Amino acid sequence: MKKNKAILIPENPISQFLFNDSRSGLIWLVIRVYVGFAWLKAGWGKAMSDAWTGENAGVAIHGFVSGALKKSTEGGDVTNWYASFLENVVLPNAKVFGFIVAYGEMLVGLGLIFGLLTGIAAFFGAFMNVSFLFAGTLSTNPLLFILATWLVLAWKVAGWYGLDRWALPMLGTPWVKNDKL
């Protein structure tokens, strides 16, 4: 009886370059810093706002969620299951979510700007973008979601011109020099 052998499908040249070749790091640097500054700016504004993290923390979240709930009853921009989550989980914990959103946005921004744990930072940025999209907010969320998804796919090289170049090998990521290139 023969054992099934895995069939290895080679990467196409464009994907190989974009997602596995450190020379594409400059492309990802531009995208990473752009997305990072967008997150840092958004988070900084929230962290400095009394309605997000100050004495009136939770007021901004309450307003945002109320708007999303209104959209869910008017036109279907917000699905019922997400409206239920917002109403039953987010609203009762609006103050906590205010801090999570504000400082989460700043951490994502800093991670992307400095290229530290780039794939993880981009993943959480994309997660927040999807959350905002589910709540019926377009703004820059679709664009940032697409770019963050690409950064997640390019995690091995997106932080090459950043702290990942040193941090990932220390964490056991298998970067090796290929002299055949």
Backbone as JSON Lines, residues from 0, in Angstrom:
{"i":0,"aa":"M","n":[0.83,-1.18,0.0],"ca":[0.0,0.0,0.0],"c":[0.88,1.25,0.0]}
{"i":1,"aa":"K","n":[0.63,2.16,-0.94],"ca":[1.42,3.37,-1.05],"c":[0.9,4.43,-0.1]}
{"i":2,"aa":"K","n":[1.82,5.16,0.47],"ca":[1.44,6.3,1.29],"c":[1.18,7.5,0.38]}
{"i":3,"aa":"N","n":[0.19,8.27,0.72],"ca":[-0.07,9.48,-0.04],"c":[1.03,10.49,0.23]}
{"i":4,"aa":"K","n":[1.61,10.99,-0.81],"ca":[2.63,12.02,-0.67],"c":[1.98,13.37,-0.92]}
{"i":5,"aa":"A","n":[2.4,14.34,-0.17],"ca":[1.9,15.69,-0.36],"c":[2.4,16.22,-1.7]}
{"i":6,"aa":"I","n":[1.56,16.96,-2.35],"ca":[1.93,17.61,-3.6],"c":[2.24,19.05,-3.26]}
{"i":7,"aa":"L","n":[3.47,19.45,-3.48],"ca":[3.87,20.82,-3.21],"c":[3.66,21.66,-4.46]}
{"i":8,"aa":"I","n":[2.86,22.68,-4.3],"ca":[2.56,23.57,-5.42],"c":[3.46,24.79,-5.3]}
{"i":9,"aa":"P","n":[4.31,25.03,-6.29],"ca":[5.24,26.15,-6.18],"c":[4.51,27.5,-6.2]}
{"i":10,"aa":"E","n":[5.09,28.44,-5.51],"ca":[4.56,29.8,-5.45],"c":[4.79,30.48,-6.8]}
{"i":11,"aa":"N","n":[3.81,31.26,-7.25],"ca":[4.04,31.99,-8.5],"c":[5.04,33.12,-8.22]}
{"i":12,"aa":"P","n":[5.73,33.6,-9.23],"ca":[6.81,34.57,-9.02],"c":[6.37,35.86,-8.32]}
{"i":13,"aa":"I","n":[5.18,36.34,-8.61],"ca":[4.72,37.59,-7.99],"c":[4.48,37.37,-6.5]}
{"i":14,"aa":"S","n":[3.76,36.29,-6.17],"ca":[3.51,35.99,-4.75],"c":[4.82,35.7,-4.02]}
{"i":15,"aa":"Q","n":[5.72,34.98,-4.68],"ca":[7.02,34.68,-4.08],"c":[7.75,35.97,-3.72]}
{"i":16,"aa":"F","n":[7.74,36.93,-4.64],"ca":[8.41,38.2,-4.4],"c":[7.72,38.98,-3.29]}
{"i":17,"aa":"L","n":[6.4,39.14,-3.38],"ca":[5.68,39.99,-2.43],"c":[5.64,39.44,-1.01]}
{"i":18,"aa":"F","n":[5.52,38.12,-0.88],"ca":[5.28,37.55,0.45],"c":[6.45,36.79,1.04]}
{"i":19,"aa":"N","n":[7.52,36.58,0.26],"ca":[8.64,35.78,0.77],"c":[10.02,36.38,0.52]}
{"i":20,"aa":"D","n":[10.1,37.47,-0.18],"ca":[11.38,38.04,-0.57],"c":[11.61,39.35,0.18]}
{"i":21,"aa":"S","n":[12.7,39.43,0.93],"ca":[12.95,40.63,1.74],"c":[13.09,41.89,0.88]}
{"i":22,"aa":"R","n":[13.36,41.73,-0.42],"ca":[13.44,42.91,-1.28],"c":[12.1,43.63,-1.42]}
{"i":23,"aa":"S","n":[11.0,42.94,-1.16],"ca":[9.69,43.58,-1.22],"c":[9.39,44.36,0.06]}
{"i":24,"aa":"G","n":[10.29,44.28,1.02],"ca":[10.09,44.97,2.3],"c":[9.87,46.46,2.16]}
{"i":25,"aa":"L","n":[10.47,47.08,1.16],"ca":[10.27,48.52,0.97],"c":[8.83,48.85,0.57]}
{"i":26,"aa":"I","n":[8.23,47.99,-0.23],"ca":[6.82,48.18,-0.59],"c":[5.96,48.11,0.67]}
{"i":27,"aa":"W","n":[6.23,47.07,1.46],"ca":[5.45,46.87,2.69],"c":[5.72,47.96,3.71]}
{"i":28,"aa":"L","n":[6.92,48.5,3.72],"ca":[7.24,49.59,4.64],"c":[6.32,50.79,4.39]}
{"i":29,"aa":"V","n":[6.15,51.15,3.14],"ca":[5.28,52.29,2.79],"c":[3.84,52.01,3.23]}
{"i":30,"aa":"I","n":[3.33,50.82,2.9],"ca":[1.96,50.46,3.25],"c":[1.82,50.39,4.77]}
{"i":31,"aa":"R","n":[2.77,49.76,5.42],"ca":[2.74,49.58,6.88],"c":[2.73,50.9,7.62]}
{"i":32,"aa":"V","n":[3.58,51.83,7.21],"ca":[3.65,53.13,7.88],"c":[2.39,53.94,7.62]}
{"i":33,"aa":"Y","n":[1.85,53.88,6.4],"ca":[0.61,54.59,6.09],"c":[-0.53,54.09,6.99]}
{"i":34,"aa":"V","n":[-0.71,52.78,7.04],"ca":[-1.78,52.2,7.86],"c":[-1.5,52.46,9.34]}
{"i":35,"aa":"G","n":[-0.24,52.35,9.74],"ca":[0.13,52.6,11.14],"c":[-0.19,54.01,11.6]}
{"i":36,"aa":"F","n":[0.12,54.99,10.77],"ca":[-0.18,56.38,11.14],"c":[-1.69,56.63,11.19]}
{"i":37,"aa":"A","n":[-2.43,55.98,10.3],"ca":[-3.89,56.12,10.34],"c":[-4.43,55.6,11.68]}
{"i":38,"aa":"W","n":[-3.92,54.45,12.13],"ca":[-4.37,53.89,13.41],"c":[-3.88,54.73,14.58]}
{"i":39,"aa":"L","n":[-2.64,55.14,14.54],"ca":[-2.1,55.93,15.65],"c":[-2.85,57.25,15.8]}
{"i":40,"aa":"K","n":[-3.12,57.91,14.7],"ca":[-3.85,59.17,14.73],"c":[-5.25,58.97,15.3]}
{"i":41,"aa":"A","n":[-5.95,57.93,14.83],"ca":[-7.3,57.66,15.33],"c":[-7.28,57.33,16.82]}
{"i":42,"aa":"G","n":[-6.35,56.5,17.23],"ca":[-6.26,56.11,18.64],"c":[-5.85,57.27,19.53]}
{"i":43,"aa":"W","n":[-4.91,58.08,19.06],"ca":[-4.46,59.23,19.85],"c":[-5.62,60.19,20.1]}
{"i":44,"aa":"G","n":[-6.39,60.45,19.06],"ca":[-7.55,61.33,19.21],"c":[-8.54,60.8,20.24]}
{"i":45,"aa":"K","n":[-8.75,59.49,20.22],"ca":[-9.67,58.89,21.19],"c":[-9.07,58.89,22.6]}
{"i":46,"aa":"A","n":[-7.78,58.56,22.71],"ca":[-7.14,58.51,24.02],"c":[-7.1,59.88,24.69]}
{"i":47,"aa":"M","n":[-7.06,60.93,23.91],"ca":[-7.03,62.28,24.45],"c":[-8.44,62.86,24.64]}
{"i":48,"aa":"S","n":[-9.45,62.1,24.29],"ca":[-10.83,62.57,24.37],"c":[-11.47,62.13,25.68]}
{"i":49,"aa":"D","n":[-12.1,63.06,26.34],"ca":[-12.8,62.79,27.6],"c":[-13.92,61.77,27.4]}
{"i":50,"aa":"A","n":[-14.53,61.75,26.22],"ca":[-15.66,60.86,25.96],"c":[-15.23,59.42,25.7]}
{"i":51,"aa":"W","n":[-13.93,59.2,25.47],"ca":[-13.42,57.85,25.23],"c":[-12.71,57.29,26.45]}
{"i":52,"aa":"T","n":[-11.8,58.07,27.03],"ca":[-10.97,57.53,28.12],"c":[-10.91,58.43,29.34]}
{"i":53,"aa":"G","n":[-11.58,59.55,29.3],"ca":[-11.51,60.49,30.42],"c":[-12.64,60.29,31.42]}
{"i":54,"aa":"E","n":[-12.99,61.38,32.03],"ca":[-14.02,61.36,33.06],"c":[-15.36,60.86,32.53]}
{"i":55,"aa":"N","n":[-15.63,61.12,31.27],"ca":[-16.88,60.68,30.65],"c":[-16.68,59.47,29.74]}
{"i":56,"aa":"A","n":[-15.71,58.64,30.07],"ca":[-15.4,57.46,29.25],"c":[-16.65,56.63,29.02]}
{"i":57,"aa":"G","n":[-16.82,56.22,27.81],"ca":[-17.97,55.41,27.43],"c":[-19.04,56.19,26.68]}
{"i":58,"aa":"V","n":[-19.03,57.5,26.82],"ca":[-20.04,58.33,26.15],"c":[-19.92,58.18,24.63]}
{"i":59,"aa":"A","n":[-18.7,58.22,24.11],"ca":[-18.5,58.1,22.66],"c":[-18.94,56.72,22.16]}
{"i":60,"aa":"I","n":[-18.59,55.68,22.89],"ca":[-19.0,54.32,22.51],"c":[-20.53,54.23,22.54]}
{"i":61,"aa":"H","n":[-21.13,54.78,23.57],"ca":[-22.58,54.75,23.68],"c":[-23.22,55.43,22.47]}
{"i":62,"aa":"G","n":[-22.7,56.57,22.06],"ca":[-23.23,57.26,20.89],"c":[-23.03,56.47,19.62]}
{"i":63,"aa":"F","n":[-21.84,55.87,19.47],"ca":[-21.53,55.07,18.28],"c":[-22.46,53.87,18.19]}
{"i":64,"aa":"V","n":[-22.62,53.16,19.31],"ca":[-23.46,51.96,19.33],"c":[-24.93,52.33,19.11]}
{"i":65,"aa":"S","n":[-25.36,53.43,19.69],"ca":[-26.75,53.87,19.49],"c":[-27.01,54.14,18.02]}
{"i":66,"aa":"G","n":[-26.06,54.75,17.34],"ca":[-26.19,54.98,15.89],"c":[-26.26,53.68,15.11]}
{"i":67,"aa":"A","n":[-25.43,52.72,15.5],"ca":[-25.43,51.42,14.82],"c":[-26.75,50.7,15.05]}
{"i":68,"aa":"L","n":[-27.27,50.78,16.27],"ca":[-28.55,50.12,16.57],"c":[-29.69,50.75,15.78]}
{"i":69,"aa":"K","n":[-29.62,52.06,15.61],"ca":[-30.63,52.76,14.81],"c":[-30.56,52.28,13.36]}
{"i":70,"aa":"K","n":[-29.33,52.12,12.83],"ca":[-29.16,51.62,11.47],"c":[-29.72,50.21,11.32]}
{"i":71,"aa":"S","n":[-29.59,49.41,12.37],"ca":[-30.05,48.02,12.3],"c":[-31.57,47.94,12.16]}
{"i":72,"aa":"T","n":[-32.27,48.92,12.7],"ca":[-33.73,48.89,12.61],"c":[-34.25,49.6,11.36]}
{"i":73,"aa":"E","n":[-33.43,50.47,10.78],"ca":[-33.9,51.29,9.65],"c":[-33.64,50.67,8.29]}
{"i":74,"aa":"G","n":[-32.45,50.13,8.08],"ca":[-32.17,49.74,6.71],"c":[-31.36,48.48,6.53]}
{"i":75,"aa":"G","n":[-30.98,47.83,7.57],"ca":[-30.24,46.59,7.41],"c":[-28.75,46.76,7.21]}
{"i":76,"aa":"D","n":[-28.2,47.98,7.4],"ca":[-26.75,48.15,7.3],"c":[-26.03,47.38,8.4]}
{"i":77,"aa":"V","n":[-26.73,47.15,9.5],"ca":[-26.17,46.41,10.63],"c":[-27.03,45.17,10.84]}
{"i":78,"aa":"T","n":[-26.41,44.0,10.77],"ca":[-27.15,42.76,10.9],"c":[-27.69,42.58,12.32]}
{"i":79,"aa":"N","n":[-28.72,41.76,12.44],"ca":[-29.36,41.54,13.74],"c":[-28.41,40.94,14.76]}
{"i":80,"aa":"W","n":[-27.6,39.98,14.35],"ca":[-26.71,39.34,15.31],"c":[-25.67,40.32,15.84]}
{"i":81,"aa":"Y","n":[-25.18,41.22,14.97],"ca":[-24.19,42.19,15.43],"c":[-24.85,43.26,16.3]}
{"i":82,"aa":"A","n":[-26.06,43.66,15.94],"ca":[-26.81,44.62,16.77],"c":[-27.05,44.03,18.15]}
{"i":83,"aa":"S","n":[-27.34,42.76,18.22],"ca":[-27.54,42.09,19.5],"c":[-26.25,42.1,20.33]}
{"i":84,"aa":"F","n":[-25.13,41.82,19.68],"ca":[-23.83,41.88,20.36],"c":[-23.56,43.28,20.9]}
{"i":85,"aa":"L","n":[-23.78,44.29,20.07],"ca":[-23.56,45.67,20.49],"c":[-24.45,46.04,21.68]}
{"i":86,"aa":"E","n":[-25.7,45.65,21.6],"ca":[-26.66,46.01,22.64],"c":[-26.41,45.28,23.95]}
{"i":87,"aa":"N","n":[-26.05,43.98,23.87],"ca":[-25.93,43.15,25.07],"c":[-24.53,43.03,25.66]}
{"i":88,"aa":"V","n":[-23.52,43.31,24.85],"ca":[-22.15,43.18,25.34],"c":[-21.44,44.54,25.39]}
{"i":89,"aa":"V","n":[-21.5,45.28,24.29],"ca":[-20.75,46.52,24.22],"c":[-21.39,47.63,25.05]}
{"i":90,"aa":"L","n":[-22.67,47.86,24.88],"ca":[-23.33,48.96,25.61],"c":[-23.18,48.85,27.13]}
{"i":91,"aa":"P","n":[-23.4,47.68,27.73],"ca":[-23.24,47.6,29.18],"c":[-21.8,47.8,29.65]}
{"i":92,"aa":"N","n":[-20.86,47.66,28.73],"ca":[-19.44,47.79,29.05],"c":[-18.8,48.9,28.23]}
{"i":93,"aa":"A","n":[-19.55,49.95,27.96],"ca":[-19.1,51.02,27.08],"c":[-17.8,51.65,27.56]}
{"i":94,"aa":"K","n":[-17.66,51.84,28.85],"ca":[-16.45,52.47,29.38],"c":[-15.22,51.61,29.08]}
{"i":95,"aa":"V","n":[-15.33,50.32,29.32],"ca":[-14.21,49.4,29.06],"c":[-13.89,49.38,27.56]}
{"i":96,"aa":"F","n":[-14.92,49.3,26.73],"ca":[-14.69,49.28,25.29],"c":[-14.08,50.58,24.79]}
{"i":97,"aa":"G","n":[-14.39,51.7,25.43],"ca":[-13.76,52.97,25.07],"c":[-12.25,52.9,25.21]}
{"i":98,"aa":"F","n":[-11.8,52.35,26.34],"ca":[-10.36,52.2,26.57],"c":[-9.75,51.19,25.62]}
{"i":99,"aa":"I","n":[-10.44,50.06,25.41],"ca":[-9.92,49.02,24.52],"c":[-9.73,49.56,23.1]}
{"i":100,"aa":"V","n":[-10.74,50.28,22.61],"ca":[-10.65,50.82,21.25],"c":[-9.54,51.86,21.15]}
{"i":101,"aa":"A","n":[-9.53,52.83,22.05],"ca":[-8.55,53.92,21.97],"c":[-7.12,53.39,22.05]}
{"i":102,"aa":"Y","n":[-6.83,52.59,23.08],"ca":[-5.46,52.12,23.24],"c":[-5.12,50.98,22.29]}
{"i":103,"aa":"G","n":[-6.13,50.21,21.88],"ca":[-5.9,49.18,20.86],"c":[-5.5,49.8,19.54]}
{"i":104,"aa":"E","n":[-6.17,50.88,19.16],"ca":[-5.81,51.57,17.91],"c":[-4.39,52.12,17.99]}
{"i":105,"aa":"M","n":[-4.02,52.67,19.13],"ca":[-2.66,53.2,19.27],"c":[-1.63,52.08,19.21]}
{"i":106,"aa":"L","n":[-1.89,50.95,19.86],"ca":[-0.95,49.83,19.84],"c":[-0.79,49.26,18.43]}
{"i":107,"aa":"V","n":[-1.89,49.13,17.71],"ca":[-1.81,48.67,16.32],"c":[-0.96,49.64,15.51]}
{"i":108,"aa":"G","n":[-1.22,50.93,15.67],"ca":[-0.46,51.94,14.94],"c":[1.02,51.88,15.24]}
{"i":109,"aa":"L","n":[1.37,51.8,16.51],"ca":[2.79,51.74,16.9],"c":[3.45,50.45,16.39]}
{"i":110,"aa":"G","n":[2.74,49.32,16.49],"ca":[3.29,48.06,16.0],"c":[3.58,48.12,14.51]}
{"i":111,"aa":"L","n":[2.68,48.75,13.76],"ca":[2.89,48.85,12.31],"c":[3.97,49.86,11.96]}
{"i":112,"aa":"I","n":[3.98,50.99,12.62],"ca":[4.99,52.02,12.32],"c":[6.39,51.49,12.61]}
{"i":113,"aa":"F","n":[6.56,50.82,13.74],"ca":[7.88,50.31,14.11],"c":[8.17,48.94,13.53]}
{"i":114,"aa":"G","n":[7.19,48.32,12.89],"ca":[7.41,47.0,12.3],"c":[7.68,45.94,13.35]}
{"i":115,"aa":"L","n":[6.94,45.99,14.46],"ca":[7.11,45.03,15.53],"c":[5.87,44.15,15.61]}
{"i":116,"aa":"L","n":[6.06,42.85,15.4],"ca":[4.96,41.89,15.34],"c":[3.92,42.38,14.33]}
{"i":117,"aa":"T","n":[4.42,42.71,13.17],"ca":[3.62,43.34,12.11],"c":[2.38,42.54,11.76]}
{"i":118,"aa":"G","n":[2.53,41.25,11.57],"ca":[1.38,40.43,11.2],"c":[0.3,40.44,12.26]}
{"i":119,"aa":"I","n":[0.7,40.4,13.53],"ca":[-0.26,40.4,14.63],"c":[-0.93,41.77,14.73]}
{"i":120,"aa":"A","n":[-0.14,42.83,14.62],"ca":[-0.71,44.18,14.67],"c":[-1.69,44.39,13.52]}
{"i":121,"aa":"A","n":[-1.33,43.96,12.33],"ca":[-2.21,44.11,11.17],"c":[-3.48,43.29,11.35]}
{"i":122,"aa":"F","n":[-3.36,42.09,11.93],"ca":[-4.53,41.27,12.17],"c":[-5.52,41.99,13.09]}
{"i":123,"aa":"F","n":[-5.03,42.55,14.19],"ca":[-5.92,43.24,15.11],"c":[-6.49,44.53,14.51]}
{"i":124,"aa":"G","n":[-5.71,45.18,13.65],"ca":[-6.23,46.33,12.93],"c":[-7.37,45.92,12.01]}
{"i":125,"aa":"A","n":[-7.17,44.83,11.28],"ca":[-8.22,44.33,10.38],"c":[-9.45,43.91,11.18]}
{"i":126,"aa":"F","n":[-9.23,43.31,12.34],"ca":[-10.34,42.9,13.21],"c":[-11.17,44.12,13.63]}
{"i":127,"aa":"M","n":[-10.49,45.2,14.0],"ca":[-11.22,46.41,14.37],"c":[-11.94,47.0,13.16]}
{"i":128,"aa":"N","n":[-11.28,47.0,12.0],"ca":[-11.95,47.5,10.78],"c":[-13.23,46.73,10.5]}
{"i":129,"aa":"V","n":[-13.18,45.41,10.62],"ca":[-14.36,44.6,10.38],"c":[-15.44,44.91,11.41]}
{"i":130,"aa":"S","n":[-15.04,45.12,12.65],"ca":[-16.01,45.48,13.69],"c":[-16.72,46.78,13.35]}
{"i":131,"aa":"F","n":[-15.96,47.76,12.89],"ca":[-16.55,49.05,12.52],"c":[-17.45,48.9,11.29]}
{"i":132,"aa":"L","n":[-17.02,48.06,10.34],"ca":[-17.83,47.82,9.15],"c":[-19.14,47.13,9.52]}
{"i":133,"aa":"F","n":[-19.08,46.14,10.4],"ca":[-20.3,45.47,10.86],"c":[-21.25,46.45,11.53]}
{"i":134,"aa":"A","n":[-20.69,47.5,12.15],"ca":[-21.52,48.51,12.81],"c":[-22.03,49.56,11.82]}
{"i":135,"aa":"G","n":[-21.76,49.36,10.54],"ca":[-22.3,50.24,9.52],"c":[-21.49,51.49,9.24]}
{"i":136,"aa":"T","n":[-20.21,51.49,9.62],"ca":[-19.36,52.65,9.42],"c":[-18.39,52.38,8.28]}
{"i":137,"aa":"L","n":[-18.48,53.15,7.21],"ca":[-17.55,52.96,6.09],"c":[-16.27,53.73,6.31]}
{"i":138,"aa":"S","n":[-16.27,55.03,6.1],"ca":[-15.08,55.86,6.26],"c":[-13.9,55.22,5.53]}
{"i":139,"aa":"T","n":[-12.76,55.11,6.19],"ca":[-11.57,54.5,5.58],"c":[-11.46,53.02,5.9]}
{"i":140,"aa":"N","n":[-12.45,52.47,6.6],"ca":[-12.37,51.08,7.03],"c":[-12.18,50.06,5.91]}
{"i":141,"aa":"P","n":[-12.87,50.16,4.77],"ca":[-12.62,49.17,3.72],"c":[-11.17,49.19,3.21]}
{"i":142,"aa":"L","n":[-10.64,50.39,2.98],"ca":[-9.26,50.5,2.51],"c":[-8.28,49.96,3.55]}
{"i":143,"aa":"L","n":[-8.44,50.37,4.79],"ca":[-7.53,49.91,5.84],"c":[-7.65,48.4,6.04]}
{"i":144,"aa":"F","n":[-8.85,47.85,5.9],"ca":[-9.04,46.41,6.01],"c":[-8.26,45.67,4.92]}
{"i":145,"aa":"I","n":[-8.38,46.15,3.68],"ca":[-7.67,45.5,2.57],"c":[-6.15,45.56,2.79]}
{"i":146,"aa":"L","n":[-5.65,46.74,3.14],"ca":[-4.2,46.88,3.35],"c":[-3.73,46.03,4.53]}
{"i":147,"aa":"A","n":[-4.53,45.99,5.6],"ca":[-4.15,45.17,6.76],"c":[-4.13,43.69,6.4]}
{"i":148,"aa":"T","n":[-5.09,43.26,5.58],"ca":[-5.12,41.86,5.14],"c":[-3.87,41.53,4.35]}
{"i":149,"aa":"W","n":[-3.46,42.44,3.47],"ca":[-2.23,42.21,2.72],"c":[-1.02,42.15,3.65]}
{"i":150,"aa":"L","n":[-1.0,43.01,4.66],"ca":[0.11,42.99,5.62],"c":[0.15,41.68,6.4]}
{"i":151,"aa":"V","n":[-1.01,41.15,6.72],"ca":[-1.06,39.84,7.39],"c":[-0.47,38.77,6.48]}
{"i":152,"aa":"L","n":[-0.84,38.8,5.21],"ca":[-0.3,37.82,4.26],"c":[1.22,37.96,4.09]}
{"i":153,"aa":"A","n":[1.7,39.19,4.21],"ca":[3.13,39.46,4.01],"c":[3.91,39.52,5.32]}
{"i":154,"aa":"W","n":[3.38,38.91,6.37],"ca":[3.97,39.06,7.7],"c":[5.46,38.74,7.74]}
{"i":155,"aa":"K","n":[5.92,37.82,6.9],"ca":[7.33,37.43,6.95],"c":[8.27,38.52,6.48]}
{"i":156,"aa":"V","n":[7.8,39.37,5.57],"ca":[8.68,40.41,5.03],"c":[8.18,41.83,5.28]}
{"i":157,"aa":"A","n":[6.94,41.99,5.74],"ca":[6.38,43.33,5.94],"c":[7.13,44.11,7.02]}
{"i":158,"aa":"G","n":[7.71,43.42,7.95],"ca":[8.47,44.09,9.01],"c":[9.98,44.01,8.82]}
{"i":159,"aa":"W","n":[10.41,43.63,7.63],"ca":[11.85,43.5,7.37],"c":[12.58,44.81,7.65]}
{"i":160,"aa":"Y","n":[12.0,45.93,7.21],"ca":[12.56,47.24,7.53],"c":[11.85,47.76,8.77]}
{"i":161,"aa":"G","n":[12.1,47.08,9.86],"ca":[11.48,47.4,11.13],"c":[12.06,46.48,12.2]}
{"i":162,"aa":"L","n":[11.45,46.48,13.36],"ca":[11.95,45.69,14.48],"c":[11.74,44.19,14.3]}
{"i":163,"aa":"D","n":[10.83,43.79,13.43],"ca":[10.62,42.36,13.18],"c":[11.88,41.68,12.66]}
{"i":164,"aa":"R","n":[12.71,42.43,12.0],"ca":[13.95,41.86,11.44],"c":[14.79,41.21,12.54]}
{"i":165,"aa":"W","n":[14.7,41.76,13.74],"ca":[15.45,41.21,14.87],"c":[14.54,40.43,15.82]}
{"i":166,"aa":"A","n":[13.31,40.89,15.99],"ca":[12.41,40.26,16.96],"c":[11.95,38.87,16.5]}
{"i":167,"aa":"L","n":[11.58,38.73,15.24],"ca":[11.05,37.45,14.79],"c":[12.07,36.31,14.86]}
{"i":168,"aa":"P","n":[13.33,36.52,14.48],"ca":[14.29,35.43,14.65],"c":[14.47,35.03,16.12]}
{"i":169,"aa":"M","n":[14.37,36.0,17.03],"ca":[14.49,35.67,18.45],"c":[13.29,34.86,18.93]}
{"i":170,"aa":"L","n":[12.15,35.02,18.26],"ca":[10.95,34.27,18.61],"c":[10.89,32.92,17.9]}
{"i":171,"aa":"G","n":[11.88,32.65,17.06],"ca":[11.94,31.36,16.4],"c":[11.43,31.33,14.98]}
{"i":172,"aa":"T","n":[11.21,32.49,14.37],"ca":[10.77,32.52,12.98],"c":[11.93,32.1,12.09]}
{"i":173,"aa":"P","n":[11.67,31.22,11.16],"ca":[12.76,30.64,10.36],"c":[13.23,31.51,9.19]}
{"i":174,"aa":"W","n":[13.81,32.65,9.48],"ca":[14.41,33.44,8.41],"c":[15.84,32.94,8.19]}
{"i":175,"aa":"V","n":[16.15,32.62,6.99],"ca":[17.5,32.19,6.66],"c":[17.93,32.91,5.39]}
{"i":176,"aa":"K","n":[19.21,33.14,5.26],"ca":[19.74,33.78,4.07],"c":[19.79,32.74,2.95]}
{"i":177,"aa":"N","n":[19.31,33.13,1.78],"ca":[19.32,32.27,0.63],"c":[20.35,32.82,-0.36]}
{"i":178,"aa":"D","n":[21.5,32.15,-0.45],"ca":[22.57,32.61,-1.34],"c":[22.29,32.33,-2.8]}
{"i":179,"aa":"K","n":[21.22,31.59,-3.09],"ca":[20.9,31.24,-4.47],"c":[20.19,32.38,-5.2]}
{"i":180,"aa":"L","n":[19.74,33.41,-4.48],"ca":[19.01,34.52,-5.12],"c":[19.91,35.41,-5.91]}
